[in-house]
CSV table of N, CA and C in Angstrom, one decimal:
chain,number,residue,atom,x,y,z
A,1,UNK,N,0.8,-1.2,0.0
A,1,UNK,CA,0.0,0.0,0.0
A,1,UNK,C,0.9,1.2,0.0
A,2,UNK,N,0.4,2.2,-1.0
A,2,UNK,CA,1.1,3.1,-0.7
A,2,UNK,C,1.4,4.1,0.1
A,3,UNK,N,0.5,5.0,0.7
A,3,UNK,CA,0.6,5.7,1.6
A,3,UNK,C,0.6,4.9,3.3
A,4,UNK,N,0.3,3.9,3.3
A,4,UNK,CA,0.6,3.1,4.3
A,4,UNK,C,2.2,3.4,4.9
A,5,UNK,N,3.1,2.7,3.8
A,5,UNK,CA,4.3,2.4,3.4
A,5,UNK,C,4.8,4.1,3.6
A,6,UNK,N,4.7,5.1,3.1
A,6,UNK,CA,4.8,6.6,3.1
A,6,UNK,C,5.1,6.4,4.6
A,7,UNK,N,3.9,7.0,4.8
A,7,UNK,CA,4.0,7.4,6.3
A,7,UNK,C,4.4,6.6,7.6
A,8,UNK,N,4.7,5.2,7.1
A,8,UNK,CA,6.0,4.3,8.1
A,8,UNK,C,7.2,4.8,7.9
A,9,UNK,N,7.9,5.0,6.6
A,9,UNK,CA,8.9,5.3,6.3
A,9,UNK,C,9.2,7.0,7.0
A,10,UNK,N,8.2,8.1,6.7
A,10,UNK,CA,8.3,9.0,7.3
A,10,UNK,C,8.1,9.0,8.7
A,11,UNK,N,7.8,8.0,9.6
A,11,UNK,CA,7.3,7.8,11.1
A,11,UNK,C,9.3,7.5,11.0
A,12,UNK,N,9.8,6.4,10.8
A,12,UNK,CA,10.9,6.1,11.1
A,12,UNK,C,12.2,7.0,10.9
A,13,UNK,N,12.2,8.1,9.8
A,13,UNK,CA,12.7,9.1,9.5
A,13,UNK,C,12.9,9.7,10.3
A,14,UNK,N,11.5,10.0,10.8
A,14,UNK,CA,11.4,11.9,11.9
A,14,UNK,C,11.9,10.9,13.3
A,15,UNK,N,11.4,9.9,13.7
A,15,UNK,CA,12.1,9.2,14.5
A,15,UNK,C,13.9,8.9,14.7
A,16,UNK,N,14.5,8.6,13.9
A,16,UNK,CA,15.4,8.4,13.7
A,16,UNK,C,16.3,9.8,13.8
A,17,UNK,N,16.1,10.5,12.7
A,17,UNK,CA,16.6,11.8,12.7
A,17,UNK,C,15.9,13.1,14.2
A,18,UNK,N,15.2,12.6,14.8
A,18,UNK,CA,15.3,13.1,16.4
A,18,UNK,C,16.3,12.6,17.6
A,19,UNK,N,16.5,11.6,17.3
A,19,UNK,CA,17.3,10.7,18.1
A,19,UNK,C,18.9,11.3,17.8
A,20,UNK,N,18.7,11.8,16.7
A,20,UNK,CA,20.7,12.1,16.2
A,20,UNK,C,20.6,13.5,16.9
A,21,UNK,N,19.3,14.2,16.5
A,21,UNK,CA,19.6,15.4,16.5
A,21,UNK,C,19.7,15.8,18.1
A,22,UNK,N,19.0,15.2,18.7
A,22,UNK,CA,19.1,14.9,20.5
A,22,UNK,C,20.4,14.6,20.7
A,23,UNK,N,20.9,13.4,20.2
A,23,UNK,CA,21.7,12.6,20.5
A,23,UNK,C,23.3,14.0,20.7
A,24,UNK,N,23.2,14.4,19.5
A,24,UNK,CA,24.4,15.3,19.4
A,24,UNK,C,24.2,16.6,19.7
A,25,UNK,N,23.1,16.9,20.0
A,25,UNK,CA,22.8,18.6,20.8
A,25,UNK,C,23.3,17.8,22.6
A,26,UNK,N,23.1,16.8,23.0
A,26,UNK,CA,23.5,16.5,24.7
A,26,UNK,C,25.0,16.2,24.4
A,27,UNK,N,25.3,15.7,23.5
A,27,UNK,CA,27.0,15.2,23.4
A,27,UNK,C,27.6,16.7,23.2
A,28,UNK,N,27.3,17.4,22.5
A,28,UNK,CA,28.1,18.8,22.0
A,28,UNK,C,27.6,19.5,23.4
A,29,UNK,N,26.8,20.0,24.2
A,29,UNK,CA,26.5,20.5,24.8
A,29,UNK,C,26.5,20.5,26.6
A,30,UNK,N,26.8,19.4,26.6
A,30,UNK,CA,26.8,18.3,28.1
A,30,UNK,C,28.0,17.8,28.8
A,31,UNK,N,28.7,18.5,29.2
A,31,UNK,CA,30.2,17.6,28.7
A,31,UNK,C,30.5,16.4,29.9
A,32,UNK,N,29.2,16.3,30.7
A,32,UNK,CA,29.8,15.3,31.6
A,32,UNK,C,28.6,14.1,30.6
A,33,UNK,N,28.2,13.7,29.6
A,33,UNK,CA,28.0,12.7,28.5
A,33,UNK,C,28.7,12.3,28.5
A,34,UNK,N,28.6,10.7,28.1
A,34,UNK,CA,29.7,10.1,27.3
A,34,UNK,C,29.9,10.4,25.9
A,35,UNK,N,30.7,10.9,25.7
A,35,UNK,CA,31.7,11.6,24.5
A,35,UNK,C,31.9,9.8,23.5
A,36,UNK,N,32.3,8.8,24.0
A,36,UNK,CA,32.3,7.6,23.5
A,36,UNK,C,31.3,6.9,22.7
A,37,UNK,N,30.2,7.1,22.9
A,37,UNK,CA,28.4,7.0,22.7
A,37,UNK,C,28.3,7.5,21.3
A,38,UNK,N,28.6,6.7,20.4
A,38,UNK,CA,28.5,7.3,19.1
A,38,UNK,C,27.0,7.1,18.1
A,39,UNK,N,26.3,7.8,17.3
A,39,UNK,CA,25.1,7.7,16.8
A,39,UNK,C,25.1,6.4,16.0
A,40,UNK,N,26.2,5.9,15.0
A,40,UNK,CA,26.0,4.7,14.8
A,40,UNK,C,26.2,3.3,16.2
A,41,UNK,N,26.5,3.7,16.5
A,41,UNK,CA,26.3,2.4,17.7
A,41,UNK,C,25.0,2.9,18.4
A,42,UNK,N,24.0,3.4,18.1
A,42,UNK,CA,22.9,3.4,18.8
A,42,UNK,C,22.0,2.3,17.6
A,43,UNK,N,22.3,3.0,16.6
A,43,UNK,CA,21.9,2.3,15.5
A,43,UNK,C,21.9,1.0,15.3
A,44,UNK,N,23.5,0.8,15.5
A,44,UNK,CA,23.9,-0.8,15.5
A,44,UNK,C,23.2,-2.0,16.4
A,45,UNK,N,23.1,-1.2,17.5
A,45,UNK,CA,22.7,-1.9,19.1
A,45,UNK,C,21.6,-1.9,19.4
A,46,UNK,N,20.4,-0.8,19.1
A,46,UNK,CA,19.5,-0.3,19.1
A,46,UNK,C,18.2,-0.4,18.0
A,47,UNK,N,19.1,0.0,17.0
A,47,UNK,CA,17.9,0.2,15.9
A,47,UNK,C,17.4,-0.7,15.5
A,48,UNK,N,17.0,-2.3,16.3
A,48,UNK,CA,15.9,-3.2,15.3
A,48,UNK,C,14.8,-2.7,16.7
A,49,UNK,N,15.7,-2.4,17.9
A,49,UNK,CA,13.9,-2.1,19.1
A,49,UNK,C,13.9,-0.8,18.4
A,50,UNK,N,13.9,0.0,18.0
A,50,UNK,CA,13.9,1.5,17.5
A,50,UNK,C,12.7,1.1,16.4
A,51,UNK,N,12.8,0.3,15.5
A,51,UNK,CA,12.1,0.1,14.1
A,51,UNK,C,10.7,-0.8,14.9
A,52,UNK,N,11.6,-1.8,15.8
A,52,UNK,CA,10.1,-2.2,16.3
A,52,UNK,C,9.2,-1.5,16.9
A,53,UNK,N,9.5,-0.9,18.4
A,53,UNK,CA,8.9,-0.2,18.7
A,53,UNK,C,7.9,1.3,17.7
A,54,UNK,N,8.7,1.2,16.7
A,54,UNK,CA,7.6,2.6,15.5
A,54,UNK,C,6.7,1.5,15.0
A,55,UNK,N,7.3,0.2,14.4
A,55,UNK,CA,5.8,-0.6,13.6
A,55,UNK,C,5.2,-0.7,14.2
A,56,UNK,N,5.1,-0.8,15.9
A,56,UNK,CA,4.1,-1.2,16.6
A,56,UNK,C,3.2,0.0,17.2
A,57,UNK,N,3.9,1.0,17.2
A,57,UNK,CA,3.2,2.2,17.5
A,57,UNK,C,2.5,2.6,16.3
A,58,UNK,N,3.0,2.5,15.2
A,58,UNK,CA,1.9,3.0,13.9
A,58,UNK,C,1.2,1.8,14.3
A,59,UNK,N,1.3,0.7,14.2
A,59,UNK,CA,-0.1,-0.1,13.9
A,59,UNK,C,-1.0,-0.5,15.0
A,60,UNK,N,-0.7,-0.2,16.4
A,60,UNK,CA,-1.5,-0.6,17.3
A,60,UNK,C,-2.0,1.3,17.7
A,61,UNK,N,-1.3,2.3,17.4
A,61,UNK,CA,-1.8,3.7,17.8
A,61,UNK,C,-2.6,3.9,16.4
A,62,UNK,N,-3.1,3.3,14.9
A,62,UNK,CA,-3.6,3.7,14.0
A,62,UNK,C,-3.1,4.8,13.8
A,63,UNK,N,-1.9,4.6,13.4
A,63,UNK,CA,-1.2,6.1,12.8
A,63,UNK,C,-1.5,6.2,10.9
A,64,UNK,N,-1.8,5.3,10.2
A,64,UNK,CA,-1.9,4.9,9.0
A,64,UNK,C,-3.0,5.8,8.5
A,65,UNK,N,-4.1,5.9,9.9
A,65,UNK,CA,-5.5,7.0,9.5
A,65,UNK,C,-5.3,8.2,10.0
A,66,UNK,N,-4.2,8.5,10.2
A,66,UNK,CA,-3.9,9.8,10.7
A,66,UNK,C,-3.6,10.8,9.5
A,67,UNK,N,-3.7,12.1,9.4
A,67,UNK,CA,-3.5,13.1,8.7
A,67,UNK,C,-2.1,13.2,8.2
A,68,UNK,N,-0.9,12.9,9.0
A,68,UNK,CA,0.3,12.7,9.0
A,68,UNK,C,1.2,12.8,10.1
A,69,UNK,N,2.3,12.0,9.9
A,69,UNK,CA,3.0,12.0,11.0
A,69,UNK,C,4.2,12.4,11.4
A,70,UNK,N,4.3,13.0,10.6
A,70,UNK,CA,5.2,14.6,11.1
A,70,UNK,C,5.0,15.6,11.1
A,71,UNK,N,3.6,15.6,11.9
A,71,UNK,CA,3.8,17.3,12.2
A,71,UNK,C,3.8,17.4,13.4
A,72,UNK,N,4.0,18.7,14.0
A,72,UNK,CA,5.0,19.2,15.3
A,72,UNK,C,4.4,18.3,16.8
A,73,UNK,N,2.9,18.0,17.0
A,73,UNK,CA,3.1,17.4,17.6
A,73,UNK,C,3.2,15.7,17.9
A,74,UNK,N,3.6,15.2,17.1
A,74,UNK,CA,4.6,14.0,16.9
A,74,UNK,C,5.4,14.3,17.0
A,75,UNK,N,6.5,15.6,16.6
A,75,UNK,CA,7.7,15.2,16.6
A,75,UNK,C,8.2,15.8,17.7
A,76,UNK,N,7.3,16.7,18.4
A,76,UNK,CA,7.7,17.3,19.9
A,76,UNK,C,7.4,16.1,21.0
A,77,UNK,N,6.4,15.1,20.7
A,77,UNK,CA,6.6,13.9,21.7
A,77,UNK,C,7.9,13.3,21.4
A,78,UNK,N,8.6,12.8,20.4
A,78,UNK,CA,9.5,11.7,20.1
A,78,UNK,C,11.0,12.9,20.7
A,79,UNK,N,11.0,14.2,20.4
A,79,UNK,CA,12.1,14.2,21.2
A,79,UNK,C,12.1,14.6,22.8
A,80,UNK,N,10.5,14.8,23.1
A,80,UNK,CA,10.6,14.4,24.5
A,80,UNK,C,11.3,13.3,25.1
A,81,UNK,N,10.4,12.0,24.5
A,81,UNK,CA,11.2,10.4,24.8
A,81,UNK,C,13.0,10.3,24.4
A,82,UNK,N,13.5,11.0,23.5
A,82,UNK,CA,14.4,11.1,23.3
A,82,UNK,C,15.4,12.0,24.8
A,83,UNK,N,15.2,13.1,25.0
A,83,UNK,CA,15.6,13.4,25.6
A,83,UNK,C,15.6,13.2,27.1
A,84,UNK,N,14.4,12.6,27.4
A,84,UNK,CA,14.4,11.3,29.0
A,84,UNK,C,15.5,10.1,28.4
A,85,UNK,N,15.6,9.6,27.7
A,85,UNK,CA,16.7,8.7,27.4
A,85,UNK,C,18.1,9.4,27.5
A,86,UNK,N,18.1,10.4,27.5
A,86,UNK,CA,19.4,10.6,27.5
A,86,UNK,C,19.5,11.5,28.6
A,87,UNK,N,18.8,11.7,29.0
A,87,UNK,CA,18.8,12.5,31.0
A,87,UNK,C,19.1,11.2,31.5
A,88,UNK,N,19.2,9.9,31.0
A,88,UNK,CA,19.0,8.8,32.7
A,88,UNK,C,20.3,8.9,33.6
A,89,UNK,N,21.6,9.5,33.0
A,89,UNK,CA,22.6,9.4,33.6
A,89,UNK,C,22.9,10.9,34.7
A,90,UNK,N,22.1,12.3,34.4
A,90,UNK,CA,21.9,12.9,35.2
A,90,UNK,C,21.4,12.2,36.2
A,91,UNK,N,20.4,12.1,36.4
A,91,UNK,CA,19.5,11.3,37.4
A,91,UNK,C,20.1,10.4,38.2
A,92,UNK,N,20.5,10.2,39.9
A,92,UNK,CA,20.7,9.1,40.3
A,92,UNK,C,19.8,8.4,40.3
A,93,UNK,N,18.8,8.1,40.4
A,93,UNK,CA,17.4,7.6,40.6
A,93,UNK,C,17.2,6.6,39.4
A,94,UNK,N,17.8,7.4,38.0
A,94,UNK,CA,17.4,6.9,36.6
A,94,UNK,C,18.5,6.0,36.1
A,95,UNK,N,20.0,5.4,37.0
A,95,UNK,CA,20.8,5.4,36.2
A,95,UNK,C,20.7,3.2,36.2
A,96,UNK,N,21.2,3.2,34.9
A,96,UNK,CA,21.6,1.7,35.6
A,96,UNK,C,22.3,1.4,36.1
A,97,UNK,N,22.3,0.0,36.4
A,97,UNK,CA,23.3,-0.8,37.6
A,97,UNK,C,24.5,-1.0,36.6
């Protein structure tokens, strides 16, 4: 389907490209981050729960009937969740073992 297929690919895009753009506004900006923590090793390590977690959120949130899925507020949620991910090491509370 077409627009189906569209707007997955644009779900995983704006998703993807928030995660870098997060990713390297806390690295350039943060300097007690790990500097080591590179975007392709989020990718590598990460990105098949990254892709699953979007198929499952377009198809169990019916994002397919949606108007579209990049506009601002989708992509102001995704770099909220982005940016709790990368506060956990501020946080004693948040950090892992």
């Amino acid at each position: 389907e077409g627009p189906f297929a569209v707007k997955l690919i644009k779900l995983l895009g704006v998703t993807f490209g928030s995660i870098a753009l997060v990713h390297a506004t806390v690295v350039e900006y943060f300097p007690d981050h790990d500097h080591r923590l590179h975007f392709w090793q989020i990718w590598l390590f990460e990105g098949d729960l990254i892709v699953r977690d979007c198929v499952l959120f377009f198809l169990i949130g019916r994002m397919w009937r949606q108007t579209g899925v990049d506009n601002p507020s989708w992509v102001l949620w995704m770099v909220v969740a982005n940016l709790y991910f990368e506060a956990q090491g501020f946080f004693r509370w948040m950090r892992h073992s």
